[in-house]
Amino acid sequence: MKIRHAWCTDNGGVPLFYDNVKKYISARPSARQLQFNEMKYYNFIHFGVNTFSGREWGDGTEDPKIFNPKMLDTDQWCRMLKKTGSKGIIFTAKHHDGFCLFDTKYTDHSVMQSPYKKDIVKELAKSCKKHSMKLGIYLSPWDRHEATYGTEEYNGYFVNQLTELCTNYGEIFCFWFDGACGEGANGKKQIYDWNRYYETIRKYQPDAIIANCGPDVRWIGNEAGKVRNAEWSVIPWTEDSIDDVAANSQKTEGLGVTFFDRVEQDLGSREKLHNMADIRWCPAEADVSINYGWFWQEDKYYAERNMSVSRTAEELARIYFNTVGGNASLLLNVPADKNGLINPREIKILKDFTKIIEDTFKENMPFDLSLTTTDDEEFIPGTDSFMMQENEAGIKLRPNGKFRTMVLEEDIRYSQRVESFSVYADGKKIKDCTVIGSGKIIRFPEGVDADEIDIVITQSRSNPIIKSIRLYK
Ligand code: FUL
């Protein structure tokens, strides 16, 4: 059996290593991005006055008295979500309506004026610690209640609240700023002082990543769990990168879940990076809601709009495979209901979803691995990662039986290098793929039964560095 076009006989017809490639592969994750990369899948919890008013976007006039969860139990949130394999929770400390779910010195428009009267971020921080989950904060820059919104004073207000959140609740793994930016109560729009916000976070929580409208993780461009054909973590960075997210993200209330696609499909090919001055590591995150809205709503809310309530477990599993297995992370929203609990309606879907994921990765399939080369591969000291050498025809696996899932990871400490690869079973090509990055999951629902599997890297930016290859029955 002869496999042609192996790495790097012609490297897809593009130069293997030249100055530009050196520049591309020198864009590498920071320590905080590397740490974050281990999370892969975590949750949003949307909860606030909207939960009680039956809206997706509050307008800031809501009376705090409507916020009255009778059974709120943040331990239950952690327990339920941890069971799904989640590593953390990003909580809406304040949504666009300006109602704060934490005890803040800077406004009365908070949970402390509600019948509940307790700091929910504090409770959640305690529960997260107890259940070994990480805590993240969603703090909406757009505030439809705060009177100073639209003036420079508001930037100070926002920084004060960020400081409270940074200093009163222990370690925060992520600050998540969404892109919505509308008018405040006074009809004014705010010019956000992003740099001041970032500096505050870096000062008090240097390990926290700043996501979506932030420098560490980028919005994937839609809220439907779709990934690009080639999702790159190495992208050009411009002055407008953050404003661009704000300009392209959700503009109207709708059902709170945009299917809008950030039109640009190519963010990181060689052509795209060519001649760009500032090239950075900024991986994609897909935020998706279990329901067709972000806040918990009654069935009738959806019935009135002629919509189904939730995504199915199968759909969520597909989204998981596509995102976690498509060089992105998955931020799945599971709202808390009016009682302050994750509702049985969502628990049922989460259970079925978890079963699909667990079944997929239940049985590891052992295999022998060899690099089809005359040279010895180079192992990266202290790890199992290996750097492929020139003239390497590919990676050969001899599985011990039939497998249905293949997982590949690049060692992203050395950037993202692989541009395309193919998989062969006993000499017959069974899959053409684009990038690998931090994780590629390839599913073969019918199963692959072959003596020899070849993974042939057809194009790469310099020598590919593979961290792991796994097969599952
Ligand atoms: C968007 C918001 O407008 C939605 O309500 C939701 O919070 C989503 C995650 O971000 O920009």
Short mmCIF file of C-alpha atoms and ligand atoms in Angstrom, two decimals:
data_model
loop_
_atom_site.label_atom_id
_atom_site.label_comp_id
_atom_site.label_asym_id
_atom_site.label_seq_id
_atom_site.Cartn_x
_atom_site.Cartn_y
_atom_site.Cartn_z
CA MET A 1 0.00 0.00 0.00
CA LYS A 2 1.36 3.41 -1.01
CA ILE A 3 0.08 6.56 0.58
CA ARG A 4 0.98 9.58 -1.47
CA HIS A 5 1.12 13.25 -0.52
CA ALA A 6 2.42 12.44 2.90
CA TRP A 7 3.87 15.10 5.08
CA CYS A 8 6.08 16.66 3.89
CA THR A 9 6.82 15.42 0.37
CA ASP A 10 5.20 18.52 -1.05
CA ASN A 11 3.37 19.91 2.03
CA GLY A 12 0.28 20.59 -0.03
CA GLY A 13 2.35 22.69 -2.41
CA VAL A 14 3.08 25.41 0.17
CA PRO A 15 6.43 26.21 1.77
CA LEU A 16 7.11 24.22 4.87
CA PHE A 17 9.17 26.69 6.77
CA TYR A 18 9.91 30.28 5.92
CA ASP A 19 9.81 33.57 7.78
CA ASN A 20 6.04 33.93 7.72
CA VAL A 21 5.52 30.43 9.04
CA LYS A 22 7.98 31.17 11.83
CA LYS A 23 5.85 34.16 12.73
CA TYR A 24 2.60 32.17 12.66
CA ILE A 25 3.90 29.42 14.90
CA SER A 26 5.35 31.90 17.33
CA ALA A 27 1.78 32.89 18.27
CA ARG A 28 1.36 30.69 21.34
CA PRO A 29 -0.99 30.50 24.32
CA SER A 30 -0.25 32.41 27.51
CA ALA A 31 -0.10 30.48 30.78
CA ARG A 32 -3.70 31.47 31.57
CA GLN A 33 -4.88 30.39 28.11
CA LEU A 34 -3.12 27.05 28.52
CA GLN A 35 -4.77 26.48 31.86
CA PHE A 36 -8.14 27.43 30.39
CA ASN A 37 -7.60 25.03 27.50
CA GLU A 38 -7.92 22.14 29.94
CA MET A 39 -11.55 23.06 30.63
CA LYS A 40 -13.04 22.41 27.17
CA TYR A 41 -16.63 22.21 28.43
CA TYR A 42 -18.29 24.36 31.12
CA ASN A 43 -21.62 26.09 31.73
CA PHE A 44 -23.42 29.37 31.82
CA ILE A 45 -26.22 29.90 34.32
CA HIS A 46 -28.56 32.71 33.32
CA PHE A 47 -30.65 33.83 36.27
CA GLY A 48 -32.09 37.19 37.27
CA VAL A 49 -35.20 39.37 37.10
CA ASN A 50 -35.92 38.05 33.60
CA THR A 51 -36.53 34.63 35.14
CA PHE A 52 -39.48 36.17 36.96
CA SER A 53 -40.73 38.64 34.35
CA GLY A 54 -40.77 36.10 31.53
CA ARG A 55 -38.49 38.15 29.32
CA GLU A 56 -35.12 37.63 27.71
CA TRP A 57 -33.96 41.23 28.03
CA GLY A 58 -35.20 43.30 30.95
CA ASP A 59 -35.44 47.05 30.44
CA GLY A 60 -34.10 48.11 33.83
CA THR A 61 -37.44 49.15 35.31
CA GLU A 62 -38.03 45.80 37.05
CA ASP A 63 -38.88 46.00 40.73
CA PRO A 64 -36.30 43.95 42.72
CA LYS A 65 -39.28 42.55 44.68
CA ILE A 66 -40.18 40.28 41.74
CA PHE A 67 -36.95 38.36 42.30
CA ASN A 68 -38.13 35.72 44.73
CA PRO A 69 -36.67 32.22 44.34
CA LYS A 70 -38.09 30.02 47.12
CA MET A 71 -35.76 27.03 46.92
CA LEU A 72 -32.52 28.45 45.59
CA ASP A 73 -29.75 25.89 45.96
CA THR A 74 -26.40 26.60 44.32
CA ASP A 75 -25.16 23.19 45.50
CA GLN A 76 -27.80 21.61 43.29
CA TRP A 77 -26.51 23.63 40.30
CA CYS A 78 -22.98 22.37 40.88
CA ARG A 79 -24.06 18.80 41.49
CA MET A 80 -26.20 18.64 38.37
CA LEU A 81 -23.69 20.28 36.08
CA LYS A 82 -20.68 18.44 37.41
CA LYS A 83 -22.42 15.18 36.54
CA THR A 84 -22.43 16.28 32.90
CA GLY A 85 -18.63 16.54 32.90
CA SER A 86 -18.61 20.32 33.27
CA LYS A 87 -15.56 22.01 34.76
CA GLY A 88 -17.07 25.35 35.76
CA ILE A 89 -19.97 27.80 35.91
CA ILE A 90 -20.13 31.32 34.52
CA PHE A 91 -22.91 33.14 36.34
CA THR A 92 -24.87 36.23 35.30
CA ALA A 93 -23.92 38.54 38.18
CA LYS A 94 -25.65 41.30 36.20
CA HIS A 95 -27.51 41.14 32.87
CA HIS A 96 -28.53 44.04 30.63
CA ASP A 97 -31.34 45.04 33.04
CA GLY A 98 -28.73 46.17 35.58
CA PHE A 99 -30.11 44.05 38.46
CA CYS A 100 -27.15 42.75 40.47
CA LEU A 101 -27.25 39.28 41.97
CA PHE A 102 -24.42 40.12 44.35
CA ASP A 103 -24.10 42.48 47.29
CA THR A 104 -22.66 45.61 45.74
CA LYS A 105 -21.92 48.91 47.41
CA TYR A 106 -22.55 50.87 44.26
CA THR A 107 -26.27 50.41 43.62
CA ASP A 108 -29.46 49.48 45.45
CA HIS A 109 -30.73 47.75 42.37
CA SER A 110 -29.72 44.34 43.62
CA VAL A 111 -30.69 41.08 45.20
CA MET A 112 -30.26 42.74 48.62
CA GLN A 113 -33.48 44.70 47.96
CA SER A 114 -35.34 41.58 46.89
CA PRO A 115 -37.22 39.16 49.17
CA TYR A 116 -34.23 36.82 48.79
CA LYS A 117 -31.77 39.32 50.38
CA LYS A 118 -28.64 37.18 50.03
CA ASP A 119 -25.57 37.48 47.84
CA ILE A 120 -25.95 34.73 45.25
CA VAL A 121 -22.43 35.05 43.85
CA LYS A 122 -21.18 34.38 47.38
CA GLU A 123 -23.36 31.27 47.69
CA LEU A 124 -22.29 30.02 44.29
CA ALA A 125 -18.60 30.66 45.04
CA LYS A 126 -18.97 28.48 48.15
CA SER A 127 -20.73 25.70 46.26
CA CYS A 128 -18.21 25.77 43.42
CA LYS A 129 -15.41 25.37 45.92
CA LYS A 130 -17.18 22.48 47.63
CA HIS A 131 -17.79 20.67 44.33
CA SER A 132 -14.40 21.53 42.77
CA MET A 133 -15.93 23.56 40.00
CA LYS A 134 -14.47 26.82 38.74
CA LEU A 135 -16.41 30.05 39.01
CA GLY A 136 -16.73 32.60 36.22
CA ILE A 137 -18.56 35.91 36.09
CA TYR A 138 -20.80 37.39 33.41
CA LEU A 139 -21.11 41.11 34.05
CA SER A 140 -23.05 42.89 31.34
CA PRO A 141 -21.40 46.14 30.26
CA TRP A 142 -24.73 47.26 28.82
CA ASP A 143 -26.82 48.46 31.76
CA ARG A 144 -30.37 49.68 31.17
CA HIS A 145 -30.92 50.73 34.79
CA GLU A 146 -27.83 52.59 35.99
CA ALA A 147 -28.33 56.35 35.70
CA THR A 148 -24.70 57.11 34.88
CA TYR A 149 -24.74 54.81 31.84
CA GLY A 150 -23.64 56.70 28.74
CA THR A 151 -21.16 58.89 30.66
CA GLU A 152 -17.54 58.47 31.71
CA GLU A 153 -18.76 58.00 35.28
CA TYR A 154 -20.28 54.68 34.26
CA ASN A 155 -16.84 53.28 33.39
CA GLY A 156 -15.92 54.01 37.00
CA TYR A 157 -19.11 52.31 38.21
CA PHE A 158 -18.33 49.25 36.11
CA VAL A 159 -14.72 49.10 37.34
CA ASN A 160 -15.91 49.40 40.95
CA GLN A 161 -18.20 46.43 40.47
CA LEU A 162 -15.49 44.45 38.71
CA THR A 163 -13.21 45.17 41.64
CA GLU A 164 -15.82 43.87 44.08
CA LEU A 165 -16.24 40.72 42.04
CA CYS A 166 -12.48 40.27 41.70
CA THR A 167 -11.78 40.66 45.40
CA ASN A 168 -14.71 39.22 47.37
CA TYR A 169 -15.31 35.75 45.94
CA GLY A 170 -12.00 33.89 45.72
CA GLU A 171 -10.58 32.71 42.44
CA ILE A 172 -12.50 33.59 39.28
CA PHE A 173 -11.49 31.63 36.17
CA CYS A 174 -13.21 33.84 33.63
CA PHE A 175 -14.80 37.24 33.15
CA TRP A 176 -17.24 37.12 30.28
CA PHE A 177 -18.32 40.31 28.55
CA ASP A 178 -21.03 39.98 25.94
CA GLY A 179 -21.21 42.19 22.90
CA ALA A 180 -24.66 43.74 23.29
CA CYS A 181 -24.43 47.54 23.55
CA GLY A 182 -27.66 49.48 23.45
CA GLU A 183 -29.03 52.66 24.92
CA GLY A 184 -29.31 53.20 28.64
CA ALA A 185 -32.33 54.50 30.54
CA ASN A 186 -31.39 58.03 29.47
CA GLY A 187 -31.19 57.13 25.78
CA LYS A 188 -27.39 57.41 25.77
CA LYS A 189 -24.91 54.83 24.58
CA GLN A 190 -21.75 54.01 26.46
CA ILE A 191 -18.22 54.12 25.17
CA TYR A 192 -16.71 51.21 27.05
CA ASP A 193 -13.23 51.68 28.43
CA TRP A 194 -12.21 48.07 27.73
CA ASN A 195 -8.58 48.64 28.61
CA ARG A 196 -9.50 49.90 32.05
CA TYR A 197 -11.74 46.88 32.60
CA TYR A 198 -8.97 44.52 31.50
CA GLU A 199 -6.38 46.22 33.70
CA THR A 200 -8.64 45.82 36.72
CA ILE A 201 -9.03 42.11 36.10
CA ARG A 202 -5.32 41.59 35.42
CA LYS A 203 -4.49 43.42 38.64
CA TYR A 204 -6.72 41.39 40.95
CA GLN A 205 -7.22 38.11 39.09
CA PRO A 206 -4.17 37.69 36.86
CA ASP A 207 -5.03 34.07 36.01
CA ALA A 208 -8.58 34.82 34.86
CA ILE A 209 -9.29 34.76 31.17
CA ILE A 210 -11.32 37.57 29.63
CA ALA A 211 -13.73 36.13 27.13
CA ASN A 212 -15.87 37.16 24.22
CA CYS A 213 -15.27 40.94 24.32
CA GLY A 214 -11.79 40.27 25.62
CA PRO A 215 -8.29 39.39 24.56
CA ASP A 216 -8.01 35.77 25.70
CA VAL A 217 -10.86 33.85 24.08
CA ARG A 218 -12.87 34.84 21.05
CA TRP A 219 -16.58 34.48 20.32
CA ILE A 220 -17.08 31.86 17.64
CA GLY A 221 -19.54 34.12 15.83
CA ASN A 222 -22.91 32.45 16.39
CA GLU A 223 -24.92 31.04 19.28
CA ALA A 224 -25.92 27.80 17.61
CA GLY A 225 -22.78 25.75 18.27
CA LYS A 226 -21.48 25.95 14.72
CA VAL A 227 -17.75 25.85 14.06
CA ARG A 228 -15.84 26.86 10.96
CA ASN A 229 -14.52 24.27 8.56
CA ALA A 230 -11.06 25.20 9.86
CA GLU A 231 -11.18 26.86 13.27
CA TRP A 232 -7.88 28.61 13.97
CA SER A 233 -6.54 29.77 17.32
CA VAL A 234 -3.86 31.80 15.57
CA ILE A 235 -5.54 34.88 14.14
CA PRO A 236 -4.74 38.41 13.05
CA TRP A 237 -5.47 41.01 15.71
CA THR A 238 -6.47 44.53 14.90
CA GLU A 239 -7.49 47.59 16.87
CA ASP A 240 -11.09 46.77 16.04
CA SER A 241 -11.08 43.13 17.12
CA ILE A 242 -13.17 43.77 20.25
CA ASP A 243 -15.51 46.35 18.72
CA ASP A 244 -16.01 43.95 15.86
CA VAL A 245 -17.50 41.36 18.25
CA ALA A 246 -19.78 44.01 19.72
CA ALA A 247 -20.85 45.16 16.28
CA ASN A 248 -21.60 41.67 15.05
CA SER A 249 -23.23 40.11 18.05
CA GLN A 250 -26.86 40.08 19.00
CA LYS A 251 -28.73 43.30 18.23
CA THR A 252 -32.29 42.59 19.26
CA GLU A 253 -33.95 40.68 22.04
CA GLY A 254 -35.50 38.00 19.84
CA LEU A 255 -35.35 34.75 21.69
CA GLY A 256 -31.94 35.51 22.98
CA VAL A 257 -30.22 33.01 20.74
CA THR A 258 -28.82 34.36 17.52
CA PHE A 259 -28.27 32.18 14.54
CA PHE A 260 -26.30 35.00 13.06
CA ASP A 261 -23.04 33.88 11.56
CA ARG A 262 -20.12 36.15 11.71
CA VAL A 263 -19.73 36.15 7.97
CA GLU A 264 -16.03 35.64 7.88
CA GLN A 265 -15.31 31.97 7.50
CA ASP A 266 -11.58 32.24 7.18
CA LEU A 267 -9.91 33.72 10.24
CA GLY A 268 -6.54 32.03 10.15
CA SER A 269 -5.36 30.56 6.85
CA ARG A 270 -1.92 31.50 5.53
CA GLU A 271 -3.60 33.86 3.06
CA LYS A 272 -5.43 35.53 5.93
CA LEU A 273 -2.34 35.92 8.10
CA HIS A 274 -0.14 37.07 5.26
CA ASN A 275 1.19 40.59 5.88
CA MET A 276 -0.70 41.02 9.16
CA ALA A 277 1.41 42.87 11.70
CA ASP A 278 -0.16 41.54 14.88
CA ILE A 279 -0.86 37.80 14.99
CA ARG A 280 -2.09 36.31 18.26
CA TRP A 281 -3.27 33.20 19.99
CA CYS A 282 -7.00 33.57 20.63
CA PRO A 283 -9.03 30.34 20.65
CA ALA A 284 -12.73 30.09 19.84
CA GLU A 285 -15.51 29.54 22.35
CA ALA A 286 -19.02 28.49 21.35
CA ASP A 287 -21.79 29.73 23.65
CA VAL A 288 -25.01 27.80 23.20
CA SER A 289 -28.18 27.54 25.27
CA ILE A 290 -29.90 24.27 26.09
CA ASN A 291 -33.21 26.07 25.38
CA TYR A 292 -34.09 28.48 22.62
CA GLY A 293 -33.53 31.36 25.02
CA TRP A 294 -30.99 32.15 27.74
CA PHE A 295 -33.29 32.61 30.75
CA TRP A 296 -35.64 29.98 32.09
CA GLN A 297 -39.11 30.35 30.60
CA GLU A 298 -42.34 28.42 31.01
CA ASP A 299 -43.39 26.04 28.22
CA LYS A 300 -46.15 28.46 27.29
CA TYR A 301 -43.59 31.16 26.49
CA TYR A 302 -42.31 28.97 23.69
CA ALA A 303 -45.76 27.71 22.66
CA GLU A 304 -46.92 31.31 22.13
CA ARG A 305 -43.98 31.80 19.81
CA ASN A 306 -44.51 28.53 18.03
CA MET A 307 -41.12 27.24 19.05
CA SER A 308 -39.84 24.12 20.66
CA VAL A 309 -38.45 24.66 24.13
CA SER A 310 -35.12 22.90 24.11
CA ARG A 311 -32.50 21.33 21.98
CA THR A 312 -32.53 17.55 22.07
CA ALA A 313 -29.85 15.55 23.84
CA GLU A 314 -28.67 14.30 20.44
CA GLU A 315 -28.35 17.85 19.15
CA LEU A 316 -26.36 18.87 22.22
CA ALA A 317 -24.09 15.88 21.76
CA ARG A 318 -23.51 16.84 18.12
CA ILE A 319 -22.66 20.35 19.27
CA TYR A 320 -20.26 18.91 21.83
CA PHE A 321 -18.45 16.77 19.26
CA ASN A 322 -18.28 19.65 16.77
CA THR A 323 -17.02 22.28 19.21
CA VAL A 324 -14.84 20.42 21.72
CA GLY A 325 -13.76 18.31 18.74
CA GLY A 326 -13.38 21.29 16.41
CA ASN A 327 -10.72 23.31 18.21
CA ALA A 328 -13.20 25.33 20.27
CA SER A 329 -14.52 25.18 23.80
CA LEU A 330 -18.19 24.70 24.64
CA LEU A 331 -20.02 27.06 26.99
CA LEU A 332 -23.45 25.50 27.44
CA ASN A 333 -26.13 27.58 29.12
CA VAL A 334 -28.44 25.85 31.59
CA PRO A 335 -30.73 28.41 33.25
CA ALA A 336 -32.04 28.27 36.81
CA ASP A 337 -35.84 28.31 37.11
CA LYS A 338 -38.16 30.45 39.27
CA ASN A 339 -37.49 28.28 42.30
CA GLY A 340 -33.79 28.89 41.88
CA LEU A 341 -33.08 25.33 40.77
CA ILE A 342 -32.10 23.56 37.62
CA ASN A 343 -35.49 22.34 36.48
CA PRO A 344 -36.42 18.67 35.83
CA ARG A 345 -37.22 19.67 32.23
CA GLU A 346 -33.56 20.52 31.62
CA ILE A 347 -32.20 17.80 33.92
CA LYS A 348 -33.79 15.14 31.74
CA ILE A 349 -32.04 16.48 28.62
CA LEU A 350 -28.74 16.86 30.45
CA LYS A 351 -28.90 13.24 31.62
CA ASP A 352 -29.47 11.91 28.11
CA PHE A 353 -26.78 14.20 26.71
CA THR A 354 -24.29 13.02 29.34
CA LYS A 355 -25.03 9.39 28.56
CA ILE A 356 -24.22 9.91 24.86
CA ILE A 357 -20.92 11.59 25.70
CA GLU A 358 -19.97 9.03 28.35
CA ASP A 359 -20.85 6.10 26.10
CA THR A 360 -18.73 7.57 23.31
CA PHE A 361 -15.64 7.81 25.48
CA LYS A 362 -16.26 4.80 27.70
CA GLU A 363 -13.96 2.24 26.18
CA ASN A 364 -10.51 3.21 25.16
CA MET A 365 -9.14 1.10 22.33
CA PRO A 366 -5.50 0.14 22.71
CA PHE A 367 -3.26 0.31 19.64
CA ASP A 368 0.36 0.15 18.57
CA LEU A 369 1.72 3.35 17.17
CA SER A 370 4.59 3.85 14.81
CA LEU A 371 5.80 6.68 12.68
CA THR A 372 6.29 5.42 9.16
CA THR A 373 9.72 6.85 8.76
CA THR A 374 13.31 5.89 8.76
CA ASP A 375 14.17 8.70 11.20
CA ASP A 376 13.38 8.57 14.86
CA GLU A 377 10.61 10.83 16.03
CA GLU A 378 11.58 13.49 18.49
CA PHE A 379 9.78 13.34 21.80
CA ILE A 380 9.30 16.58 23.68
CA PRO A 381 11.11 15.99 26.99
CA GLY A 382 8.86 15.13 29.89
CA THR A 383 5.77 14.57 27.71
CA ASP A 384 4.32 12.08 25.26
CA SER A 385 4.22 14.75 22.55
CA PHE A 386 6.26 14.00 19.47
CA MET A 387 7.48 16.22 16.68
CA MET A 388 7.17 14.67 13.26
CA GLN A 389 10.25 14.79 11.10
CA GLU A 390 10.53 15.62 7.46
CA ASN A 391 9.87 12.73 5.10
CA GLU A 392 7.66 11.13 7.67
CA ALA A 393 5.02 9.36 5.64
CA GLY A 394 2.49 9.44 8.47
CA ILE A 395 1.48 7.93 11.74
CA LYS A 396 0.55 4.31 11.67
CA LEU A 397 -1.80 2.77 14.22
CA ARG A 398 -2.58 -0.91 14.61
CA PRO A 399 -5.84 -0.98 16.51
CA ASN A 400 -6.99 -3.98 18.47
CA GLY A 401 -10.45 -4.08 16.93
CA LYS A 402 -13.25 -1.91 15.72
CA PHE A 403 -13.37 1.74 16.80
CA ARG A 404 -15.94 4.50 16.35
CA THR A 405 -14.20 7.61 17.57
CA MET A 406 -10.74 9.06 17.04
CA VAL A 407 -9.37 11.96 19.08
CA LEU A 408 -6.25 13.88 18.08
CA GLU A 409 -4.55 16.73 19.90
CA GLU A 410 -1.69 18.98 18.93
CA ASP A 411 0.66 20.16 21.62
CA ILE A 412 -0.55 23.75 21.50
CA ARG A 413 2.32 25.01 23.65
CA TYR A 414 4.04 25.06 20.26
CA SER A 415 1.13 26.79 18.54
CA GLN A 416 -1.27 25.31 16.02
CA ARG A 417 0.51 23.82 13.05
CA VAL A 418 -1.48 21.16 11.20
CA GLU A 419 -3.44 22.62 8.29
CA SER A 420 -4.85 19.41 6.85
CA PHE A 421 -4.66 15.65 7.23
CA SER A 422 -6.29 12.46 6.01
CA VAL A 423 -7.12 9.16 7.65
CA TYR A 424 -6.68 5.84 5.83
CA ALA A 425 -7.95 2.41 6.85
CA ASP A 426 -5.96 -0.45 5.32
CA GLY A 427 -4.80 1.90 2.58
CA LYS A 428 -8.23 3.30 1.73
CA LYS A 429 -8.88 6.94 2.52
CA ILE A 430 -11.79 7.30 4.94
CA LYS A 431 -11.57 10.96 5.97
CA ASP A 432 -10.13 14.28 4.87
CA CYS A 433 -9.87 16.88 7.63
CA THR A 434 -8.58 20.39 8.10
CA VAL A 435 -6.98 21.57 11.35
CA ILE A 436 -6.39 19.69 14.63
CA GLY A 437 -5.45 22.31 17.24
CA SER A 438 -6.31 21.60 20.86
CA GLY A 439 -8.69 18.80 19.95
CA LYS A 440 -10.16 17.03 16.95
CA ILE A 441 -12.89 14.44 17.44
CA ILE A 442 -13.69 12.31 14.39
CA ARG A 443 -16.71 10.05 14.58
CA PHE A 444 -17.25 6.94 12.50
CA PRO A 445 -20.78 5.88 13.49
CA GLU A 446 -20.54 2.60 11.57
CA GLY A 447 -17.19 1.80 13.16
CA VAL A 448 -13.86 1.20 11.47
CA ASP A 449 -12.48 -2.29 11.40
CA ALA A 450 -8.98 -2.28 9.97
CA ASP A 451 -5.57 -3.74 10.71
CA GLU A 452 -3.81 -0.52 9.93
CA ILE A 453 -4.84 3.09 10.27
CA ASP A 454 -2.67 5.79 8.75
CA ILE A 455 -2.93 9.41 9.78
CA VAL A 456 -1.25 11.41 7.05
CA ILE A 457 -0.56 15.08 7.61
CA THR A 458 -0.90 16.67 4.20
CA GLN A 459 -0.08 20.27 5.10
CA SER A 460 1.53 21.83 8.12
CA ARG A 461 3.24 24.98 9.33
CA SER A 462 6.60 23.48 10.06
CA ASN A 463 6.90 20.13 11.86
CA PRO A 464 3.62 18.93 13.37
CA ILE A 465 3.78 18.33 17.11
CA ILE A 466 1.20 15.80 18.21
CA LYS A 467 0.25 15.53 21.86
CA SER A 468 -2.07 12.57 21.80
CA ILE A 469 -4.02 10.15 19.69
CA ARG A 470 -6.86 8.13 21.17
CA LEU A 471 -9.33 5.64 19.78
CA TYR A 472 -12.63 4.62 21.40
CA LYS A 473 -14.71 1.52 20.68
C1 FUL B 1 -25.87 38.09 24.68
C2 FUL B 1 -27.04 38.60 25.54
O1 FUL B 1 -27.75 39.62 24.88
C3 FUL B 1 -27.92 37.41 25.81
O2 FUL B 1 -29.04 37.75 26.56
C4 FUL B 1 -27.09 36.36 26.53
O3 FUL B 1 -26.70 36.81 27.80
C5 FUL B 1 -25.85 36.01 25.70
C6 FUL B 1 -24.94 35.00 26.33
O4 FUL B 1 -25.10 37.17 25.41
O5 FUL B 1 -25.11 39.09 24.18
#
